[in-house]
XYZ file of C-alpha atoms in Angstrom:
669
model
C 6.880 17.456 23.602
C 5.455 14.071 24.203
C 5.620 11.133 21.897
C 5.065 7.358 21.918
C 6.931 6.508 25.106
C 8.673 3.389 26.313
C 6.011 1.192 27.891
C 6.471 -1.467 30.525
C 3.738 -4.017 31.045
C 0.964 -1.614 30.209
C -2.518 -2.928 29.519
C -4.386 -1.626 27.575
C -1.569 -0.897 25.115
C -0.326 2.335 23.632
C -0.994 4.488 26.719
C 0.429 7.913 25.948
C 2.280 9.666 28.720
C 1.906 13.377 29.457
C 5.542 13.943 30.360
C 8.789 12.911 28.689
C 10.162 12.136 32.119
C 8.028 8.964 32.085
C 10.154 7.687 29.173
C 13.263 7.838 31.256
C 11.487 6.315 34.272
C 10.092 3.448 32.210
C 13.374 2.621 30.624
C 15.084 2.629 34.034
C 12.384 0.383 35.442
C 12.966 -2.186 32.736
C 16.645 -2.308 33.504
C 16.634 -2.090 37.293
C 18.224 -4.915 39.195
C 16.677 -6.685 42.140
C 19.057 -6.333 45.084
C 19.521 -10.080 45.574
C 19.279 -11.204 41.944
C 22.492 -12.528 40.477
C 20.739 -14.107 37.472
C 19.143 -12.368 34.577
C 15.325 -12.409 35.041
C 14.971 -14.978 32.248
C 16.307 -17.573 34.638
C 13.662 -18.280 37.236
C 11.868 -21.104 38.999
C 10.044 -23.392 36.509
C 12.180 -22.298 33.550
C 12.969 -24.685 30.676
C 16.415 -24.753 29.102
C 17.197 -26.055 25.648
C 18.250 -29.710 25.514
C 21.287 -31.169 23.761
C 23.233 -27.939 23.554
C 25.420 -25.742 25.702
C 23.136 -23.183 27.249
C 24.425 -19.709 27.983
C 23.554 -18.198 31.331
C 24.254 -14.692 32.553
C 23.612 -12.076 35.192
C 25.084 -9.210 37.221
C 27.010 -8.746 40.463
C 29.723 -6.435 41.750
C 32.512 -5.683 39.292
C 35.440 -8.051 39.515
C 33.493 -10.594 41.634
C 33.995 -14.300 41.347
C 30.760 -16.085 40.470
C 30.238 -19.802 41.156
C 27.426 -21.800 39.500
C 26.272 -25.258 40.554
C 23.967 -27.154 38.168
C 23.223 -30.801 37.430
C 26.247 -31.983 39.342
C 28.626 -29.580 37.592
C 30.507 -26.640 39.193
C 31.273 -23.681 36.989
C 33.214 -20.532 37.810
C 33.471 -17.166 36.101
C 34.169 -13.520 36.965
C 32.226 -10.330 36.401
C 33.601 -7.656 34.099
C 34.203 -4.003 34.896
C 30.462 -3.278 34.672
C 29.514 -6.229 36.874
C 28.207 -8.423 34.082
C 29.015 -12.129 33.997
C 28.340 -14.986 31.594
C 28.864 -18.728 31.720
C 27.879 -21.902 29.851
C 25.860 -24.740 31.273
C 26.646 -28.266 30.026
C 24.569 -29.839 27.276
C 21.985 -32.183 28.789
C 19.290 -34.492 27.376
C 15.653 -33.760 28.118
C 14.777 -34.265 31.735
C 14.720 -32.682 35.160
C 13.754 -31.105 37.430
C 17.077 -29.490 38.353
C 18.201 -26.846 40.828
C 20.618 -24.062 39.865
C 22.571 -22.134 42.475
C 24.702 -19.036 41.932
C 26.810 -17.387 44.616
C 29.526 -14.783 44.884
C 32.503 -14.304 47.189
C 30.697 -11.738 49.261
C 28.087 -14.344 50.279
C 25.284 -13.327 47.943
C 23.385 -16.393 46.753
C 20.467 -17.042 44.387
C 18.833 -20.436 43.860
C 16.205 -21.253 41.231
C 14.380 -24.574 41.304
C 12.245 -26.887 39.180
C 14.206 -26.366 35.973
C 13.392 -28.730 33.098
C 15.438 -29.507 30.042
C 13.495 -29.704 26.804
C 12.743 -27.710 23.633
C 12.221 -23.944 23.878
C 10.196 -21.996 21.343
C 9.942 -18.273 20.698
C 6.424 -17.229 19.619
C 6.310 -13.727 18.187
C 4.148 -11.476 16.037
C 1.060 -9.327 16.482
C -2.399 -9.827 18.000
C -3.192 -13.194 16.451
C -0.111 -14.590 18.110
C -0.914 -13.107 21.468
C -4.652 -13.943 21.309
C -5.359 -15.676 24.590
C -6.637 -19.209 25.191
C -9.735 -17.773 26.842
C -10.781 -16.230 23.521
C -10.636 -19.450 21.469
C -13.164 -22.129 20.629
C -14.461 -24.210 23.525
C -12.302 -22.152 25.877
C -14.018 -23.269 29.074
C -13.202 -26.906 28.411
C -9.697 -26.081 27.187
C -8.915 -24.149 30.332
C -10.441 -26.687 32.680
C -8.274 -29.457 31.161
C -5.061 -27.399 31.013
C -2.867 -29.181 33.515
C 0.543 -30.069 32.111
C 3.715 -29.758 34.126
C 5.779 -30.339 30.973
C 4.673 -27.159 29.229
C 6.070 -24.000 30.809
C 5.072 -20.499 29.700
C 6.786 -17.103 29.752
C 5.013 -13.996 28.397
C 7.299 -11.056 27.765
C 5.465 -7.926 28.761
C 5.048 -5.049 26.308
C 8.193 -2.895 26.197
C 9.106 -0.450 23.500
C 12.564 1.154 23.535
C 14.689 3.328 21.264
C 17.780 1.408 22.367
C 18.403 -2.283 23.091
C 17.618 -3.392 26.640
C 19.329 -6.268 28.393
C 16.518 -7.705 30.546
C 12.831 -8.361 30.536
C 10.680 -6.792 33.321
C 11.138 -8.548 36.638
C 7.363 -9.008 36.759
C 7.514 -11.552 33.911
C 7.539 -15.135 35.208
C 7.822 -18.667 33.940
C 4.524 -20.433 34.714
C 3.414 -23.983 34.746
C 0.428 -24.904 32.569
C -2.551 -24.937 34.914
C -6.188 -23.799 34.612
C -5.210 -20.673 36.556
C -2.251 -19.775 34.330
C -3.335 -20.692 30.815
C -6.342 -18.416 30.119
C -4.243 -15.337 29.342
C -1.485 -17.168 27.476
C -1.048 -17.217 23.698
C -3.445 -19.750 22.248
C -1.398 -20.397 19.061
C 1.756 -21.035 21.042
C 0.038 -23.217 23.680
C -1.948 -25.347 21.228
C 1.231 -25.804 19.092
C 3.160 -27.205 22.034
C 0.272 -29.335 23.227
C -0.071 -30.864 19.774
C 3.662 -31.553 19.491
C 3.574 -33.463 22.720
C 1.233 -35.987 21.131
C 4.211 -37.254 19.155
C 7.094 -36.370 21.488
C 7.263 -36.457 25.278
C 9.700 -33.568 25.457
C 9.134 -30.705 27.908
C 8.202 -27.542 25.983
C 9.262 -24.065 27.030
C 7.248 -21.289 25.392
C 8.415 -17.663 25.303
C 5.769 -15.353 23.876
C 7.004 -11.956 22.690
C 4.127 -10.431 20.710
C 2.295 -7.130 20.537
C -1.075 -6.454 18.908
C -1.156 -4.180 15.912
C 2.592 -4.326 15.374
C 4.241 -4.078 11.962
C 7.229 -6.237 11.145
C 9.761 -3.381 11.159
C 9.828 -2.781 14.911
C 10.651 -6.469 15.478
C 13.919 -6.152 13.537
C 17.267 -4.875 14.761
C 18.706 -1.679 13.394
C 21.462 -3.728 11.683
C 18.874 -5.878 9.940
C 16.856 -2.895 8.753
C 19.961 -1.146 7.439
C 20.808 -4.332 5.532
C 17.340 -4.343 3.977
C 17.950 -0.761 2.888
C 15.831 2.348 2.728
C 15.684 2.945 6.499
C 18.927 4.769 7.178
C 17.460 8.264 7.578
C 14.740 7.055 9.937
C 17.172 5.000 11.963
C 19.501 8.001 12.229
C 16.558 10.003 13.552
C 15.882 7.234 16.077
C 19.474 7.510 17.253
C 18.922 11.249 17.785
C 15.686 10.519 19.676
C 17.492 8.157 22.079
C 19.818 11.013 23.074
C 17.633 14.112 22.645
C 13.864 13.600 22.136
C 13.178 17.295 21.782
C 15.689 17.716 18.918
C 14.342 14.565 17.279
C 10.817 15.942 17.504
C 11.773 19.117 15.691
C 13.487 17.031 12.972
C 10.392 14.845 12.636
C 8.176 17.908 12.343
C 10.260 19.130 9.424
C 10.266 15.710 7.798
C 6.471 15.178 8.028
C 5.705 18.719 6.829
C 8.094 18.257 3.895
C 6.174 15.086 2.944
C 2.856 16.897 3.058
C 4.080 19.856 1.091
C 5.349 17.446 -1.625
C 1.741 16.326 -2.225
C -0.243 17.829 -5.157
C -1.198 21.511 -4.778
C 0.091 21.835 -1.199
C 1.971 24.925 -0.086
C 3.010 26.456 3.237
C 0.273 29.040 2.767
C -2.570 26.519 2.589
C -1.051 23.980 4.997
C -3.738 22.737 7.439
C -1.522 23.477 10.448
C -0.974 27.095 9.343
C -3.154 29.511 11.417
C -3.535 31.761 8.373
C -5.292 28.879 6.585
C -8.254 28.914 9.017
C -10.465 30.970 6.736
C -9.915 28.699 3.683
C -12.782 26.726 2.228
C -13.112 22.954 1.988
C -13.599 22.246 5.686
C -16.814 20.699 7.056
C -18.278 20.439 10.561
C -16.961 17.358 12.343
C -19.635 15.634 14.530
C -17.065 14.163 16.926
C -19.821 13.490 19.457
C -20.984 10.627 17.167
C -17.705 8.736 17.644
C -15.369 7.446 14.922
C -15.817 9.036 11.496
C -17.244 5.744 10.185
C -20.216 6.352 12.539
C -21.014 9.903 11.399
C -23.721 8.767 9.010
C -21.862 10.043 5.948
C -21.779 7.467 3.145
C -18.377 8.565 1.894
C -16.893 7.886 5.348
C -18.824 4.744 6.320
C -16.097 2.389 5.180
C -13.269 4.915 4.799
C -9.812 4.148 6.054
C -7.105 6.707 5.399
C -6.343 10.250 6.622
C -8.514 13.037 7.935
C -7.531 16.486 9.122
C -9.265 17.872 12.206
C -8.967 21.414 13.473
C -10.456 23.705 16.023
C -9.747 27.163 17.306
C -9.215 27.832 21.025
C -9.648 31.421 22.324
C -7.449 32.128 25.406
C -6.838 35.073 27.655
C -3.258 36.195 28.249
C -3.350 34.492 31.652
C -4.676 31.243 30.283
C -2.139 31.150 27.450
C 0.662 31.572 30.035
C -0.726 28.661 32.123
C -1.335 26.050 29.410
C 0.701 22.917 30.167
C -0.981 19.997 28.382
C -3.371 19.347 25.521
C -5.831 16.437 25.822
C -7.472 15.234 22.649
C -9.485 12.283 23.883
C -9.104 9.131 21.758
C -7.268 9.455 18.438
C -7.187 6.262 16.377
C -4.816 5.195 14.919
C -1.847 7.551 14.360
C -2.064 11.300 14.982
C 0.184 14.215 14.271
C -0.768 17.210 16.412
C 0.084 20.907 16.023
C -0.766 24.077 17.993
C -0.277 27.275 15.981
C 1.897 25.393 13.574
C 4.174 23.958 16.313
C 4.232 20.140 16.335
C 3.655 18.834 19.891
C 3.330 15.066 19.520
C 2.374 11.852 17.846
C 1.215 8.515 19.180
C -0.260 5.181 18.079
C -3.363 3.248 19.013
C -6.954 3.960 20.024
C -6.393 5.530 23.437
C -6.616 9.059 24.802
C -3.815 11.459 23.985
C -2.371 14.035 26.363
C 0.591 16.095 25.063
C 2.781 18.610 26.996
C 2.646 22.077 25.440
C 6.054 23.755 25.219
C 6.356 27.305 26.568
C 5.670 30.059 24.039
C 3.434 27.980 21.793
C 0.149 29.438 23.037
C -0.817 33.119 22.863
C -3.645 35.424 23.741
C -6.533 35.270 21.334
C -7.259 32.492 18.812
C -5.050 29.405 18.838
C -5.284 26.842 16.035
C -5.180 23.171 16.925
C -4.694 20.889 13.889
C -4.588 17.126 14.027
C -3.900 14.722 11.194
C -5.264 11.224 11.912
C -4.245 8.148 9.883
C -6.524 5.122 10.314
C -5.981 1.740 8.626
C -8.501 -0.494 10.517
C -12.000 0.650 11.476
C -13.040 3.181 14.169
C -10.878 6.018 12.891
C -10.493 9.604 14.061
C -10.915 11.616 17.254
C -13.736 10.585 19.587
C -14.688 10.048 23.229
C -16.380 12.235 25.863
C -16.263 15.942 25.044
C -14.644 16.864 28.383
C -11.632 14.776 27.425
C -10.752 17.310 24.765
C -9.385 20.280 26.639
C -6.371 22.442 27.360
C -5.172 21.649 30.882
C -3.956 24.698 32.843
C -1.376 24.869 35.594
C -3.928 25.951 38.185
C -5.910 22.732 37.639
C -8.645 24.227 35.509
C -9.332 23.342 31.917
C -10.511 25.065 28.770
C -12.729 22.680 26.761
C -12.062 22.572 23.018
C -15.046 23.753 21.022
C -16.407 22.922 17.613
C -14.281 20.911 15.210
C -13.960 20.842 11.409
C -12.622 18.093 9.194
C -11.180 17.560 5.749
C -10.643 14.258 3.953
C -7.150 13.595 2.554
C -7.266 12.081 -0.952
C -6.041 8.493 -1.076
C -3.798 9.551 -3.934
C -1.601 11.332 -1.386
C -0.317 7.894 -0.350
C 1.032 6.763 3.008
C 2.812 9.314 5.208
C 6.170 8.645 6.868
C 5.991 6.897 10.272
C 7.791 8.234 13.277
C 10.612 5.722 14.024
C 10.253 5.691 17.779
C 6.591 4.637 18.012
C 6.085 1.277 19.657
C 4.238 -0.920 17.153
C 4.704 1.082 13.945
C 8.219 2.361 14.407
C 11.596 0.858 13.664
C 13.422 -1.696 15.886
C 11.542 -0.505 19.001
C 10.069 -3.916 19.862
C 13.270 -5.743 18.986
C 15.033 -3.467 21.441
C 12.436 -3.959 24.162
C 11.259 -7.556 23.712
C 13.842 -9.568 21.665
C 17.215 -8.085 22.659
C 16.469 -8.752 26.380
C 16.275 -12.465 25.573
C 20.016 -12.401 24.976
C 21.186 -15.653 23.377
C 18.791 -17.865 25.256
C 18.798 -21.383 23.876
C 15.919 -21.977 21.388
C 14.733 -24.892 19.331
C 12.895 -22.663 16.917
C 10.757 -19.600 16.344
C 7.061 -19.243 15.381
C 6.014 -16.042 13.579
C 2.380 -14.900 13.140
C 2.276 -11.360 11.793
C 1.507 -9.434 8.652
C -1.939 -7.955 9.058
C -0.449 -4.548 9.872
C 1.732 -4.647 6.713
C -1.018 -5.445 4.228
C -1.467 -1.743 3.401
C 2.046 -1.566 1.873
C 2.894 -5.179 1.209
C 5.375 -4.769 -1.626
C 8.409 -4.921 0.646
C 7.199 -7.617 2.957
C 9.190 -10.498 1.497
C 12.553 -8.803 1.939
C 11.570 -7.715 5.452
C 10.520 -11.215 6.436
C 13.776 -12.569 5.084
C 15.553 -9.937 7.163
C 13.647 -10.857 10.308
C 14.411 -14.578 9.796
C 18.138 -13.848 9.337
C 18.101 -11.437 12.290
C 16.710 -14.123 14.617
C 19.316 -16.579 13.377
C 22.073 -14.079 13.998
C 20.973 -13.788 17.658
C 19.782 -17.320 18.427
C 21.872 -19.520 16.124
C 22.396 -20.256 12.443
C 19.658 -22.355 10.795
C 17.217 -21.593 13.614
C 13.959 -23.214 12.479
C 11.545 -20.475 11.393
C 7.849 -21.461 11.239
C 5.389 -19.032 9.712
C 1.623 -18.917 10.325
C 0.201 -17.649 7.073
C -2.422 -14.907 7.351
C -5.996 -16.192 7.821
C -8.815 -14.861 5.691
C -10.569 -11.631 6.783
C -12.998 -9.261 5.101
C -15.618 -9.532 2.337
C -15.384 -12.530 0.012
C -14.432 -11.588 -3.586
C -16.951 -11.471 -6.399
C -14.325 -10.837 -9.124
C -10.541 -11.030 -9.377
C -8.848 -8.056 -7.715
C -5.573 -7.001 -6.158
C -5.060 -7.745 -2.431
C -2.451 -6.653 0.053
C -3.407 -9.623 2.191
C -2.711 -11.973 -0.743
C 0.606 -10.191 -1.377
C 1.690 -10.841 2.214
C 0.603 -14.477 2.051
C 2.655 -14.915 -1.097
C 5.688 -13.341 0.574
C 5.237 -15.743 3.519
C 4.960 -18.705 1.131
C 8.111 -17.761 -0.793
C 10.179 -17.127 2.305
C 9.112 -20.426 3.874
C 10.147 -22.196 0.631
C 13.650 -20.765 0.581
C 15.385 -23.169 2.883
C 14.861 -26.494 4.586
C 14.858 -24.928 8.035
C 11.673 -22.898 7.392
C 8.051 -23.950 7.038
C 4.551 -22.540 6.478
C 1.270 -23.372 8.154
C -1.585 -22.440 5.780
C -4.555 -20.952 7.667
C -6.509 -19.080 4.992
C -9.409 -21.500 5.342
C -9.796 -21.120 9.142
C -10.211 -17.365 9.184
C -13.403 -15.428 9.823
C -14.779 -12.851 7.400
C -16.063 -10.585 10.196
C -13.325 -11.061 12.758
C -9.637 -10.385 12.193
C -8.913 -12.654 15.197
C -10.257 -16.095 14.257
C -11.046 -18.259 17.250
C -9.966 -21.639 15.849
C -6.412 -21.483 17.128
C -6.537 -25.225 17.928
C -6.376 -26.079 14.237
C -3.635 -23.529 13.636
C -1.637 -25.096 16.484
C -2.107 -28.515 14.878
C -0.857 -27.257 11.556
C 2.158 -25.485 13.002
C 3.006 -28.653 14.970
C 2.814 -30.661 11.733
C 5.211 -28.201 10.118
C 7.591 -28.576 13.083
C 7.432 -32.366 12.896
C 8.630 -32.145 9.278
C 11.111 -29.248 9.509
C 12.509 -29.759 13.001
C 11.943 -33.385 14.045
C 12.479 -35.087 10.637
C 9.110 -36.790 10.264
C 8.428 -37.837 6.695
C 4.848 -36.479 6.556
C 4.086 -33.590 4.186
C 4.407 -30.367 6.148
C 1.466 -28.222 5.045
C -0.731 -29.681 2.296
C -0.541 -29.546 -1.486
C 1.970 -27.025 -2.925
C 2.309 -25.994 -6.565
C 5.540 -26.825 -8.391
C 4.981 -25.968 -12.093
C 2.521 -24.167 -14.335
C 2.635 -25.053 -18.014
C 0.609 -23.791 -20.956
C -0.745 -26.355 -23.431
C -3.135 -25.094 -26.130
C -6.067 -23.433 -24.436
C -5.314 -24.972 -21.039
C -2.849 -24.397 -18.246
C -1.720 -27.397 -16.172
C -0.597 -26.988 -12.558
C 1.380 -29.800 -10.938
C 1.357 -30.203 -7.168
C 3.638 -31.908 -4.639
C 3.371 -32.757 -0.937
C 0.000 -34.360 -1.458
C -1.223 -36.839 1.095
C -3.393 -39.301 -0.808
C -5.215 -37.426 -3.529
C -6.247 -33.923 -4.457
C -9.912 -33.370 -3.613
C -12.396 -30.536 -3.853
C -14.785 -29.711 -1.034
C -18.498 -29.333 -1.782
C -18.055 -29.660 -5.545
C -16.642 -31.933 -8.234
C -14.165 -29.217 -9.137
C -12.199 -26.649 -7.097
C -12.780 -22.935 -7.355
C -10.674 -19.819 -6.822
C -8.223 -20.202 -9.702
C -7.375 -17.173 -11.869
C -5.501 -16.842 -15.187
C -3.772 -13.519 -15.607
C -1.834 -11.454 -18.094
C 0.949 -9.155 -17.160
C -1.266 -6.243 -15.978
C -2.928 -6.097 -12.540
C -6.434 -5.924 -13.995
C -5.998 -8.766 -16.463
C -7.135 -11.741 -14.293
C -10.248 -13.818 -14.807
C -11.619 -16.813 -12.997
C -10.865 -20.170 -14.675
C -12.674 -23.466 -14.604
C -10.535 -26.132 -12.934
C -10.488 -29.921 -13.163
C -8.552 -32.346 -10.954
C -6.495 -34.902 -12.868
C -4.341 -36.925 -10.456
C -1.770 -34.619 -8.875
C -2.539 -31.920 -11.383
C -5.101 -29.193 -11.897
C -6.095 -28.367 -15.474
C -7.340 -24.800 -15.973
C -9.437 -23.793 -18.988
C -8.853 -20.247 -20.321
C -11.786 -18.123 -21.418
C -9.422 -16.163 -23.649
C -6.432 -17.317 -25.795
C -3.997 -19.097 -23.516
C -1.141 -17.328 -25.274
C -2.180 -14.147 -23.404
C -1.825 -15.867 -19.987
C 1.417 -15.259 -18.083
C 0.581 -16.293 -14.561
C -1.816 -18.268 -12.405
C -3.254 -17.169 -9.057
C -5.220 -19.225 -6.542
C -7.342 -17.893 -3.660
C -6.020 -14.401 -4.297
C -8.132 -12.123 -2.083
C -8.414 -10.810 1.439
C -10.951 -13.450 2.293
C -11.041 -16.046 -0.500
C -13.041 -19.284 -0.643
C -10.496 -22.073 -1.034
C -11.785 -25.573 -1.770
C -8.732 -27.569 -2.916
C -7.499 -30.012 -0.243
C -5.877 -33.411 0.036
C -6.956 -36.555 1.899
C -5.214 -35.322 5.104
C -7.690 -32.429 5.210
C -4.951 -29.923 4.503
C -5.648 -27.019 2.098
C -3.646 -25.906 -0.849
C -2.628 -22.414 0.139
C -2.861 -19.238 -1.920
C -0.170 -18.718 -4.495
C 0.863 -16.928 -7.644
C 2.915 -18.802 -10.251
C 4.465 -17.648 -13.492
C 3.931 -19.791 -16.591
C 7.426 -18.949 -17.804
C 9.225 -20.625 -14.936
C 9.242 -23.935 -13.073
C 8.941 -22.953 -9.434
C 9.804 -25.393 -6.670
C 8.716 -25.003 -3.048
C 12.115 -26.235 -1.875
């Protein structure tokens, strides 16, 4: 069986291996030591260490070895433990440098790293909008040409997914100076944030980017954090099994997924799509895979469909061929597939790349063999597609049997979301924490930037508690009260024509509320700088400016308002509702109109909202109800995937989306 394997520095992402042995090989590669390296790979030439605090430093040598460290005129000595691991503490220093650090052992082994600066170090994490490169942003040619700054140093943690915590980043990851050659592939949000901060502080900035496109929030959290959130124990227990015995975990996962499916309405073992005896049943249609993703098939009901489809085909084999079958290639399957042969589950993976799964002995037989694939798609270009010769059974003698005609069946949306295999890279549990956060150890940080949430908009109800868990998890590892700066989701998708429910709005509200919970957190509103037709807006310069402004308020103590007008109270008075705002620079203003738009007055039910006329009166917005105000229980503003938001202040900062109850006085702090 083959599943979503540990991946080391793989681009494009989500490459699926054909053999489980690659999992072991990849994990070993991530942990392998260079022969002459005494220091953990985080500590390299051009690194930046956190100022004004004792910085931990660590590495490996022979067990019981004395380790001597020389840094900034100080000599430090420690000893390795029984496993050869050593740790020490560097003295707290003010911003400055460059410095040289030398480590040596009694057997004569020495490692020296040079050009170390002392400044502020930031962790930048999340999904694709955090990792979006400078070369993909506005005016990128000019930005790259002018990117020469020795006081911004950049480290990108390569993509590593692991079922267990690792203790080091890949040795191929390097600290780089900001130059036209180095900056194009670096995170634009992280880079523009640091560049903007340096307009008000001359501190060196160290940027550690640990982000993976398409990732949910759950894989970025430790197992302990997810268990504290609750509801993940069974999946985490299965992940523990997978770390020790992938085959046994695969069988358990097969039982779990099938149990979920059979709990859906009118589903039985007899009519299960993976059951070979179900082949003759009705309700299946020809699947024109040669046309590409199902949205391209020319069928109106599938043109904008995201959800689940079943695919199946029958493969006729001779006795000799059945005995030789070693791997099944499906071509591209986007986004998450579950694949069975003759009712035997053989694999699952994530992402829009070609699948190849090992076929266990005894699964194939002479005659007709049923291949059934369930594909879950949540963001365009769904299903199985690619060249026809990519879909084949690979035989031991090097030949192939091409898969023939396919059928499909749409899964009703009422079936809900299926369980997710816990060891998948970007949609599993704790896999990216293990591979990309745990290896950072307790490296000294000034704060963390988080830009993620798009992949959780489909089931947003739990996002607030997860985001709180992530924040607390980072503080457990990198220090209590670690500043936590959130980039709120930008707009994406069709603009609304009437009030509706929105998973994107739900995630934005969770981000707003978590940022408001303590004085060490902040929110950069970015709903107004999104792009309706591109989930990756190119204006990362403005996002960097807004995050830097939040940092100036939360981290550096500047008195400026952090992120634009924020609502504090909503009060009913006759047929009007009055909203009071704080953190206003100058005055409230509306763009392109005398009055702002996007306000909704709502009852208690989801379908009870209606747009309301709004007037600006000083630091307040007065909303006029079209129905008796006594039926209004809450106010929403810019509540949609891609809303039009026109309320700003004189600093050019937008009031962000929010929902506020009329029965409470809500403060942002």
